[in-house]
Amino acid sequence: MFDKLRGAIDSAVTKATTKELSEKNLADAVWELQMVLIQNDVAVEVAEHICDLTKEKILGTRTGRLDNISKFFKTAIHESILEVLTPEHPIDPIEFATEKKKKGEPTTILFVGINGTGKTTTLAKLASVFKDKGFTVVIAAGDTFRAGSIEQLEKHAEILDIRVIKQDYGSDAAAIAYDAIAHAKARHIDIVLIDSAGRMQSNKNLLEEMKKIVRVAEPDLKIFVGDALAGNDALSQAKEFHKAIGIDGAILTKVDADPSGGAALSIAFVTGRPVIYVGVGQNYADLRRFDPDWFAQRLIADN
Ligand SMILES: Nc1nc2c(ncn2[C@@H]2O[C@H](COP(=O)(O)OP(=O)(O)O)[C@@H](O)[C@H]2O)c(=O)[nH]1
Ligand SMILES: [Mg+2]
């Protein structure tokens, strides 16, 4: 995972630190770093920010002698990446749901994102996580748009032994979400997971419909699902959804396909919302908590 970006950072560091780390060499090194970040799907503004932080850290801790320049440089990059990724408002859906359960209220989570990014699969993975932790779950079949989407959800629900609240194709997704929440309240079900249709972020009508779901269902958490392989497109999608409905966090899928990892950095920085999980495969168990420190460490090879 993320081997490409790690390799690129490593070669930038090596190139930069074979020389003495003078002011001029430092500027070159940071420039090199910025280039490899951008080449690996880190948005330009984010790459610039990371490089500024890295430079500050190096200049700030500069001693007369730099014995291990490479290690020093890597530490500065590591800290900078961590700073970009550490959210102001971290969320743990499990903790969140535990608190709401204590108050006797269901936790409602809406999944948004464009077609094929992995919303439905991710919803099913999270349903499985909640079930394993002893929560009861109901699913709202909010994608009434794409042919086969309700059946896809029902197949997951059958395997996971979870009820699906649905209506016909073409029905109002907001009404279905509302019904599912009412169902959860009446039956004391802990978690309501709301699927939604794949919306092109450029499609105004569909974004309006998304806003309607949020207005009617008032979900506790709105999670953007982005495809890590989409790189900078995933970032522009996240921006659009964030602007339209205000997301609380993101889940990045298909990270098992060894993408550069740049999208994770960009989405966290630009939306100011954390990446909560990453999808690492097609099975229910293939969902991992996203840990900024783990990610930052992975990006900095320690040879
Ligand atoms: N390799 C891999 N495939 C995934 C992952 N998440 C989803 N997929 C696949 O991506 C495709 C689209 O997923 P789906 O949930 O239908 O996307 P949706 O249109 O956003 O609901 C399916 O073939 C999934 O199996 C992941 O983390 N890794
Ligand atoms: Mg779907």
mmCIF file of C-alpha atoms and ligand atoms in Angstrom:
data_model
loop_
_atom_site.group_PDB
_atom_site.id
_atom_site.type_symbol
_atom_site.label_atom_id
_atom_site.label_comp_id
_atom_site.label_asym_id
_atom_site.label_seq_id
_atom_site.Cartn_x
_atom_site.Cartn_y
_atom_site.Cartn_z
ATOM 1 C CA MET A 1 0.000 0.000 0.000
ATOM 2 C CA PHE A 2 1.177 3.469 -0.895
ATOM 3 C CA ASP A 3 4.489 2.044 -2.099
ATOM 4 C CA LYS A 4 4.642 4.397 -5.043
ATOM 5 C CA LEU A 5 4.540 7.572 -2.981
ATOM 6 C CA ARG A 6 6.930 6.130 -0.427
ATOM 7 C CA GLY A 7 9.413 5.235 -3.123
ATOM 8 C CA ALA A 8 9.148 8.705 -4.624
ATOM 9 C CA ILE A 9 9.679 10.460 -1.302
ATOM 10 C CA ASP A 10 12.611 8.204 -0.577
ATOM 11 C CA SER A 11 14.327 9.007 -3.854
ATOM 12 C CA ALA A 12 13.721 12.734 -3.340
ATOM 13 C CA VAL A 13 15.348 12.473 0.071
ATOM 14 C CA THR A 14 18.279 10.481 -1.246
ATOM 15 C CA LYS A 15 18.881 12.859 -4.106
ATOM 16 C CA ALA A 16 18.712 15.845 -1.796
ATOM 17 C CA THR A 17 20.848 14.552 0.985
ATOM 18 C CA THR A 18 23.817 13.197 -0.847
ATOM 19 C CA LYS A 19 25.027 16.765 -0.698
ATOM 20 C CA GLU A 20 25.524 18.917 2.331
ATOM 21 C CA LEU A 21 22.220 20.458 3.385
ATOM 22 C CA SER A 22 23.027 24.061 2.640
ATOM 23 C CA GLU A 23 20.370 26.710 2.196
ATOM 24 C CA LYS A 24 20.518 26.254 -1.574
ATOM 25 C CA ASN A 25 20.464 22.473 -1.373
ATOM 26 C CA LEU A 26 17.561 22.609 1.027
ATOM 27 C CA ALA A 27 15.528 24.683 -1.424
ATOM 28 C CA ASP A 28 16.314 22.141 -4.169
ATOM 29 C CA ALA A 29 15.422 19.252 -1.914
ATOM 30 C CA VAL A 30 12.107 20.755 -0.921
ATOM 31 C CA TRP A 31 11.341 21.518 -4.554
ATOM 32 C CA GLU A 32 12.096 17.923 -5.457
ATOM 33 C CA LEU A 33 9.777 16.782 -2.664
ATOM 34 C CA GLN A 34 7.011 19.040 -3.928
ATOM 35 C CA MET A 35 7.333 17.583 -7.425
ATOM 36 C CA VAL A 36 7.096 13.974 -6.291
ATOM 37 C CA LEU A 37 4.101 14.744 -4.116
ATOM 38 C CA ILE A 38 2.293 16.377 -7.032
ATOM 39 C CA GLN A 39 3.221 13.503 -9.346
ATOM 40 C CA ASN A 40 1.611 11.191 -6.810
ATOM 41 C CA ASP A 41 -1.814 12.804 -6.722
ATOM 42 C CA VAL A 42 -1.202 15.199 -3.895
ATOM 43 C CA ALA A 43 -2.990 18.431 -4.816
ATOM 44 C CA VAL A 44 -0.654 21.347 -5.550
ATOM 45 C CA GLU A 45 -1.851 23.448 -2.618
ATOM 46 C CA VAL A 46 -1.380 20.509 -0.262
ATOM 47 C CA ALA A 47 2.079 19.684 -1.603
ATOM 48 C CA GLU A 48 3.099 23.314 -1.136
ATOM 49 C CA HIS A 49 1.832 23.309 2.417
ATOM 50 C CA ILE A 50 3.697 20.109 3.293
ATOM 51 C CA CYS A 51 6.884 21.512 1.783
ATOM 52 C CA ASP A 52 6.564 24.806 3.655
ATOM 53 C CA LEU A 53 6.129 22.915 6.911
ATOM 54 C CA THR A 54 9.070 20.652 6.131
ATOM 55 C CA LYS A 55 11.312 23.605 5.372
ATOM 56 C CA GLU A 56 10.286 25.417 8.547
ATOM 57 C CA LYS A 57 11.021 22.365 10.636
ATOM 58 C CA ILE A 58 14.454 21.883 9.098
ATOM 59 C CA LEU A 59 15.420 25.518 9.447
ATOM 60 C CA GLY A 60 13.918 25.683 12.927
ATOM 61 C CA THR A 61 15.934 22.808 14.335
ATOM 62 C CA ARG A 62 19.085 23.456 12.421
ATOM 63 C CA THR A 63 22.224 22.671 14.308
ATOM 64 C CA GLY A 64 25.717 23.433 13.120
ATOM 65 C CA ARG A 65 26.409 19.855 12.149
ATOM 66 C CA LEU A 66 23.966 17.537 10.519
ATOM 67 C CA ASP A 67 25.237 14.016 11.010
ATOM 68 C CA ASN A 68 22.387 12.147 9.541
ATOM 69 C CA ILE A 69 20.856 14.540 7.074
ATOM 70 C CA SER A 70 18.673 11.938 5.446
ATOM 71 C CA LYS A 71 17.089 10.897 8.743
ATOM 72 C CA PHE A 72 16.660 14.524 9.730
ATOM 73 C CA PHE A 73 14.933 15.361 6.458
ATOM 74 C CA LYS A 74 12.664 12.341 6.696
ATOM 75 C CA THR A 75 11.631 13.204 10.228
ATOM 76 C CA ALA A 76 10.678 16.698 9.085
ATOM 77 C CA ILE A 77 8.597 15.289 6.208
ATOM 78 C CA HIS A 78 6.970 12.767 8.526
ATOM 79 C CA GLU A 79 5.960 15.451 11.007
ATOM 80 C CA SER A 80 4.647 17.690 8.239
ATOM 81 C CA ILE A 81 2.500 14.957 6.730
ATOM 82 C CA LEU A 82 1.186 14.096 10.167
ATOM 83 C CA GLU A 83 0.295 17.721 10.772
ATOM 84 C CA VAL A 84 -1.696 17.857 7.539
ATOM 85 C CA LEU A 85 -3.525 14.630 8.355
ATOM 86 C CA THR A 86 -4.309 15.092 12.012
ATOM 87 C CA PRO A 87 -7.925 16.219 12.065
ATOM 88 C CA GLU A 88 -9.280 19.040 14.170
ATOM 89 C CA HIS A 89 -12.446 17.026 14.664
ATOM 90 C CA PRO A 90 -11.594 13.346 14.715
ATOM 91 C CA ILE A 91 -14.476 10.898 14.629
ATOM 92 C CA ASP A 92 -14.779 7.287 15.527
ATOM 93 C CA PRO A 93 -18.148 5.983 14.287
ATOM 94 C CA ILE A 94 -18.094 3.166 16.855
ATOM 95 C CA GLU A 95 -17.520 5.532 19.774
ATOM 96 C CA PHE A 96 -20.102 7.910 18.377
ATOM 97 C CA ALA A 97 -22.694 5.124 18.123
ATOM 98 C CA THR A 98 -21.855 3.887 21.613
ATOM 99 C CA GLU A 99 -22.607 7.327 23.056
ATOM 100 C CA LYS A 100 -25.886 7.643 21.166
ATOM 101 C CA LYS A 101 -26.932 4.164 22.196
ATOM 102 C CA LYS A 102 -26.487 5.147 25.835
ATOM 103 C CA LYS A 103 -29.004 7.909 25.219
ATOM 104 C CA GLY A 104 -31.349 5.445 23.540
ATOM 105 C CA GLU A 105 -30.975 7.052 20.122
ATOM 106 C CA PRO A 106 -30.033 5.500 16.792
ATOM 107 C CA THR A 107 -26.945 6.642 14.903
ATOM 108 C CA THR A 108 -27.681 7.561 11.300
ATOM 109 C CA ILE A 109 -24.958 7.531 8.683
ATOM 110 C CA LEU A 110 -25.315 8.673 5.084
ATOM 111 C CA PHE A 111 -22.845 7.533 2.412
ATOM 112 C CA VAL A 112 -22.296 9.845 -0.549
ATOM 113 C CA GLY A 113 -20.067 9.759 -3.596
ATOM 114 C CA ILE A 114 -20.207 9.244 -7.312
ATOM 115 C CA ASN A 115 -20.975 5.958 -9.066
ATOM 116 C CA GLY A 116 -18.624 3.047 -8.622
ATOM 117 C CA THR A 117 -16.464 4.480 -5.856
ATOM 118 C CA GLY A 118 -17.599 1.764 -3.452
ATOM 119 C CA LYS A 119 -20.414 3.309 -1.388
ATOM 120 C CA THR A 120 -22.591 0.218 -1.239
ATOM 121 C CA THR A 121 -19.678 -2.127 -0.577
ATOM 122 C CA THR A 122 -18.319 0.179 2.130
ATOM 123 C CA LEU A 123 -21.747 0.482 3.723
ATOM 124 C CA ALA A 124 -21.931 -3.320 3.899
ATOM 125 C CA LYS A 125 -18.428 -3.511 5.405
ATOM 126 C CA LEU A 126 -19.370 -0.982 8.062
ATOM 127 C CA ALA A 127 -22.630 -2.845 8.746
ATOM 128 C CA SER A 128 -20.514 -5.909 9.394
ATOM 129 C CA VAL A 129 -18.224 -3.978 11.762
ATOM 130 C CA PHE A 130 -21.206 -2.654 13.728
ATOM 131 C CA LYS A 131 -22.784 -6.109 13.930
ATOM 132 C CA ASP A 132 -19.551 -7.611 15.195
ATOM 133 C CA LYS A 133 -19.479 -4.974 17.930
ATOM 134 C CA GLY A 134 -22.973 -5.988 19.030
ATOM 135 C CA PHE A 135 -25.002 -3.175 17.450
ATOM 136 C CA THR A 136 -28.260 -3.779 15.618
ATOM 137 C CA VAL A 137 -28.375 -2.339 12.109
ATOM 138 C CA VAL A 138 -30.918 -1.404 9.454
ATOM 139 C CA ILE A 139 -30.107 -0.276 5.910
ATOM 140 C CA ALA A 140 -31.957 2.305 3.813
ATOM 141 C CA ALA A 141 -31.869 1.501 0.082
ATOM 142 C CA GLY A 142 -31.382 5.098 -0.949
ATOM 143 C CA ASP A 143 -30.016 4.371 -4.408
ATOM 144 C CA THR A 144 -33.275 4.132 -6.332
ATOM 145 C CA PHE A 145 -31.565 5.270 -9.481
ATOM 146 C CA ARG A 146 -29.133 2.647 -10.713
ATOM 147 C CA ALA A 147 -30.556 -0.639 -11.998
ATOM 148 C CA GLY A 148 -29.693 -3.513 -9.693
ATOM 149 C CA SER A 149 -28.619 -1.335 -6.786
ATOM 150 C CA ILE A 150 -31.424 -2.461 -4.466
ATOM 151 C CA GLU A 151 -30.739 -6.131 -5.220
ATOM 152 C CA GLN A 152 -27.012 -5.592 -4.588
ATOM 153 C CA LEU A 153 -27.839 -4.160 -1.184
ATOM 154 C CA GLU A 154 -30.334 -6.934 -0.402
ATOM 155 C CA LYS A 155 -27.717 -9.548 -1.170
ATOM 156 C CA HIS A 156 -25.352 -8.012 1.389
ATOM 157 C CA ALA A 157 -28.207 -7.657 3.860
ATOM 158 C CA GLU A 158 -29.122 -11.307 3.506
ATOM 159 C CA ILE A 159 -25.569 -12.445 4.186
ATOM 160 C CA LEU A 160 -25.268 -10.084 7.142
ATOM 161 C CA ASP A 161 -28.831 -10.826 8.338
ATOM 162 C CA ILE A 162 -29.856 -7.193 8.344
ATOM 163 C CA ARG A 163 -33.170 -5.647 7.339
ATOM 164 C CA VAL A 164 -33.351 -3.358 4.292
ATOM 165 C CA ILE A 165 -35.936 -0.590 4.103
ATOM 166 C CA LYS A 166 -36.718 0.015 0.439
ATOM 167 C CA GLN A 167 -39.212 1.294 -2.086
ATOM 168 C CA ASP A 168 -39.429 0.990 -5.848
ATOM 169 C CA TYR A 169 -36.812 2.322 -8.237
ATOM 170 C CA GLY A 170 -37.390 5.994 -8.897
ATOM 171 C CA SER A 171 -38.780 6.599 -5.403
ATOM 172 C CA ASP A 172 -37.715 9.499 -3.243
ATOM 173 C CA ALA A 173 -34.496 8.554 -1.448
ATOM 174 C CA ALA A 174 -35.174 11.070 1.327
ATOM 175 C CA ALA A 175 -38.477 9.373 2.152
ATOM 176 C CA ILE A 176 -36.778 5.971 2.309
ATOM 177 C CA ALA A 177 -34.107 7.309 4.648
ATOM 178 C CA TYR A 178 -36.824 8.875 6.793
ATOM 179 C CA ASP A 179 -38.746 5.561 6.927
ATOM 180 C CA ALA A 180 -35.626 3.649 7.908
ATOM 181 C CA ILE A 181 -34.945 6.044 10.781
ATOM 182 C CA ALA A 182 -38.556 5.822 11.951
ATOM 183 C CA HIS A 183 -38.241 2.037 11.796
ATOM 184 C CA ALA A 184 -35.053 2.148 13.856
ATOM 185 C CA LYS A 185 -36.637 4.380 16.489
ATOM 186 C CA ALA A 186 -39.738 2.186 16.765
ATOM 187 C CA ARG A 187 -37.723 -1.034 17.059
ATOM 188 C CA HIS A 188 -34.807 0.343 19.051
ATOM 189 C CA ILE A 189 -32.304 -0.433 16.325
ATOM 190 C CA ASP A 190 -28.917 1.159 16.964
ATOM 191 C CA ILE A 191 -27.618 2.020 13.514
ATOM 192 C CA VAL A 192 -29.206 3.273 10.286
ATOM 193 C CA LEU A 193 -26.939 3.123 7.232
ATOM 194 C CA ILE A 194 -28.255 5.115 4.276
ATOM 195 C CA ASP A 195 -27.075 4.246 0.771
ATOM 196 C CA SER A 196 -27.381 6.840 -1.975
ATOM 197 C CA ALA A 197 -27.297 6.998 -5.745
ATOM 198 C CA GLY A 198 -24.032 7.688 -7.504
ATOM 199 C CA ARG A 199 -24.088 11.324 -8.327
ATOM 200 C CA MET A 200 -21.811 13.056 -10.714
ATOM 201 C CA GLN A 201 -20.527 15.990 -8.744
ATOM 202 C CA SER A 202 -21.266 18.201 -11.719
ATOM 203 C CA ASN A 203 -24.908 17.186 -11.825
ATOM 204 C CA LYS A 204 -26.817 19.909 -10.052
ATOM 205 C CA ASN A 205 -30.131 18.054 -9.798
ATOM 206 C CA LEU A 206 -28.563 15.100 -8.146
ATOM 207 C CA LEU A 207 -26.672 17.281 -5.674
ATOM 208 C CA GLU A 208 -29.967 19.020 -4.891
ATOM 209 C CA GLU A 209 -31.519 15.629 -4.229
ATOM 210 C CA MET A 210 -28.625 14.864 -1.917
ATOM 211 C CA LYS A 211 -29.293 18.041 0.022
ATOM 212 C CA LYS A 212 -32.897 16.937 0.356
ATOM 213 C CA ILE A 213 -31.886 13.636 1.960
ATOM 214 C CA VAL A 214 -29.808 15.592 4.441
ATOM 215 C CA ARG A 215 -32.638 18.025 5.159
ATOM 216 C CA VAL A 216 -35.237 15.308 5.656
ATOM 217 C CA ALA A 217 -33.203 12.576 7.342
ATOM 218 C CA GLU A 218 -30.736 14.794 9.245
ATOM 219 C CA PRO A 219 -28.051 12.089 9.379
ATOM 220 C CA ASP A 220 -25.601 12.237 12.266
ATOM 221 C CA LEU A 221 -22.643 11.505 10.005
ATOM 222 C CA LYS A 222 -22.271 12.247 6.313
ATOM 223 C CA ILE A 223 -19.452 10.221 4.893
ATOM 224 C CA PHE A 224 -17.887 10.841 1.516
ATOM 225 C CA VAL A 225 -16.693 7.680 -0.216
ATOM 226 C CA GLY A 226 -13.872 8.274 -2.672
ATOM 227 C CA ASP A 227 -11.919 5.955 -4.940
ATOM 228 C CA ALA A 228 -8.213 6.240 -4.131
ATOM 229 C CA LEU A 229 -7.372 5.323 -7.711
ATOM 230 C CA ALA A 230 -9.188 8.424 -8.945
ATOM 231 C CA GLY A 231 -6.459 10.640 -7.457
ATOM 232 C CA ASN A 232 -7.187 14.312 -7.946
ATOM 233 C CA ASP A 233 -10.697 13.566 -9.225
ATOM 234 C CA ALA A 234 -11.510 12.103 -5.829
ATOM 235 C CA LEU A 235 -10.394 15.385 -4.314
ATOM 236 C CA SER A 236 -12.597 17.504 -6.573
ATOM 237 C CA GLN A 237 -15.545 15.223 -5.807
ATOM 238 C CA ALA A 238 -14.907 15.531 -2.079
ATOM 239 C CA LYS A 239 -14.812 19.323 -2.428
ATOM 240 C CA GLU A 240 -18.142 19.408 -4.277
ATOM 241 C CA PHE A 241 -19.915 17.161 -1.796
ATOM 242 C CA HIS A 242 -18.426 19.056 1.104
ATOM 243 C CA LYS A 243 -19.642 22.328 -0.361
ATOM 244 C CA ALA A 244 -23.126 20.918 -0.979
ATOM 245 C CA ILE A 245 -23.819 19.050 2.258
ATOM 246 C CA GLY A 246 -20.818 19.446 4.580
ATOM 247 C CA ILE A 247 -19.210 16.042 5.044
ATOM 248 C CA ASP A 248 -18.028 14.781 8.442
ATOM 249 C CA GLY A 249 -15.361 12.459 7.151
ATOM 250 C CA ALA A 250 -14.183 10.381 4.237
ATOM 251 C CA ILE A 251 -13.563 6.760 3.439
ATOM 252 C CA LEU A 252 -11.048 6.001 0.728
ATOM 253 C CA THR A 253 -11.616 2.751 -1.159
ATOM 254 C CA LYS A 254 -9.481 0.466 -3.339
ATOM 255 C CA VAL A 255 -6.350 1.306 -1.449
ATOM 256 C CA ASP A 256 -5.360 -2.369 -1.918
ATOM 257 C CA ALA A 257 -4.710 -1.588 -5.584
ATOM 258 C CA ASP A 258 -1.597 0.284 -4.416
ATOM 259 C CA PRO A 259 -2.490 3.826 -5.360
ATOM 260 C CA SER A 260 -0.102 6.612 -4.597
ATOM 261 C CA GLY A 261 -1.900 7.617 -1.415
ATOM 262 C CA GLY A 262 -1.963 11.252 -2.396
ATOM 263 C CA ALA A 263 -5.756 11.433 -2.362
ATOM 264 C CA ALA A 264 -5.850 10.711 1.373
ATOM 265 C CA LEU A 265 -3.574 13.640 2.108
ATOM 266 C CA SER A 266 -5.433 15.999 -0.189
ATOM 267 C CA ILE A 267 -8.957 15.174 0.972
ATOM 268 C CA ALA A 268 -8.045 15.528 4.647
ATOM 269 C CA PHE A 269 -6.285 18.842 4.098
ATOM 270 C CA VAL A 270 -8.761 20.454 1.726
ATOM 271 C CA THR A 271 -11.991 19.462 3.503
ATOM 272 C CA GLY A 272 -10.538 19.703 6.997
ATOM 273 C CA ARG A 273 -12.332 16.418 7.723
ATOM 274 C CA PRO A 274 -10.616 13.182 8.612
ATOM 275 C CA VAL A 275 -10.169 10.101 6.501
ATOM 276 C CA ILE A 276 -11.855 7.609 8.831
ATOM 277 C CA TYR A 277 -11.348 4.269 7.123
ATOM 278 C CA VAL A 278 -9.689 2.867 4.050
ATOM 279 C CA GLY A 279 -11.065 0.012 1.960
ATOM 280 C CA VAL A 280 -8.451 -2.620 1.183
ATOM 281 C CA GLY A 281 -10.400 -5.251 -0.754
ATOM 282 C CA GLN A 282 -13.817 -6.566 -1.652
ATOM 283 C CA ASN A 283 -14.574 -8.626 1.460
ATOM 284 C CA TYR A 284 -16.379 -7.466 4.581
ATOM 285 C CA ALA A 285 -13.220 -7.627 6.637
ATOM 286 C CA ASP A 286 -11.362 -5.383 4.196
ATOM 287 C CA LEU A 287 -11.951 -2.121 6.014
ATOM 288 C CA ARG A 288 -9.226 -0.545 8.145
ATOM 289 C CA ARG A 289 -9.230 2.391 10.490
ATOM 290 C CA PHE A 290 -7.130 5.133 8.941
ATOM 291 C CA ASP A 291 -4.383 6.098 11.319
ATOM 292 C CA PRO A 292 -2.508 9.264 10.257
ATOM 293 C CA ASP A 293 0.636 8.204 12.087
ATOM 294 C CA TRP A 294 0.637 4.793 10.475
ATOM 295 C CA PHE A 295 0.121 6.419 7.086
ATOM 296 C CA ALA A 296 2.867 8.995 7.594
ATOM 297 C CA GLN A 297 5.255 6.277 8.738
ATOM 298 C CA ARG A 298 4.477 4.147 5.712
ATOM 299 C CA LEU A 299 5.323 7.042 3.431
ATOM 300 C CA ILE A 300 8.753 7.482 4.915
ATOM 301 C CA ALA A 301 10.919 4.476 4.244
ATOM 302 C CA ASP A 302 13.228 3.832 7.176
ATOM 303 C CA ASN A 303 16.255 2.461 5.451
HETATM 304 N N1 LIG B 1 -10.332 -3.790 -4.655
HETATM 305 C C1 LIG B 1 -11.308 -3.119 -4.062
HETATM 306 N N2 LIG B 1 -12.507 -3.038 -4.648
HETATM 307 C C2 LIG B 1 -13.493 -2.360 -4.027
HETATM 308 C C3 LIG B 1 -13.286 -1.738 -2.773
HETATM 309 N N3 LIG B 1 -14.444 -1.123 -2.427
HETATM 310 C C4 LIG B 1 -15.321 -1.362 -3.414
HETATM 311 N N4 LIG B 1 -14.776 -2.108 -4.386
HETATM 312 C C5 LIG B 1 -15.383 -2.568 -5.650
HETATM 313 O O1 LIG B 1 -15.781 -1.452 -6.416
HETATM 314 C C6 LIG B 1 -16.926 -1.773 -7.211
HETATM 315 C C7 LIG B 1 -18.008 -0.715 -7.029
HETATM 316 O O2 LIG B 1 -18.487 -0.786 -5.710
HETATM 317 P P1 LIG B 1 -19.940 -0.313 -5.266
HETATM 318 O O3 LIG B 1 -20.031 -0.505 -3.808
HETATM 319 O O4 LIG B 1 -21.002 -0.966 -6.092
HETATM 320 O O5 LIG B 1 -19.877 1.246 -5.631
HETATM 321 P P2 LIG B 1 -21.025 2.348 -5.569
HETATM 322 O O6 LIG B 1 -21.496 2.543 -6.963
HETATM 323 O O7 LIG B 1 -20.351 3.580 -5.052
HETATM 324 O O8 LIG B 1 -22.079 1.859 -4.645
HETATM 325 C C8 LIG B 1 -17.352 -3.155 -6.761
HETATM 326 O O9 LIG B 1 -16.889 -4.086 -7.714
HETATM 327 C C9 LIG B 1 -16.662 -3.345 -5.440
HETATM 328 O O10 LIG B 1 -16.404 -4.697 -5.144
HETATM 329 C C10 LIG B 1 -11.970 -1.838 -2.162
HETATM 330 O O11 LIG B 1 -11.674 -1.315 -1.079
HETATM 331 N N5 LIG B 1 -11.037 -2.542 -2.850
HETATM 332 MG MG MG B 2 -24.102 1.668 -4.863
#
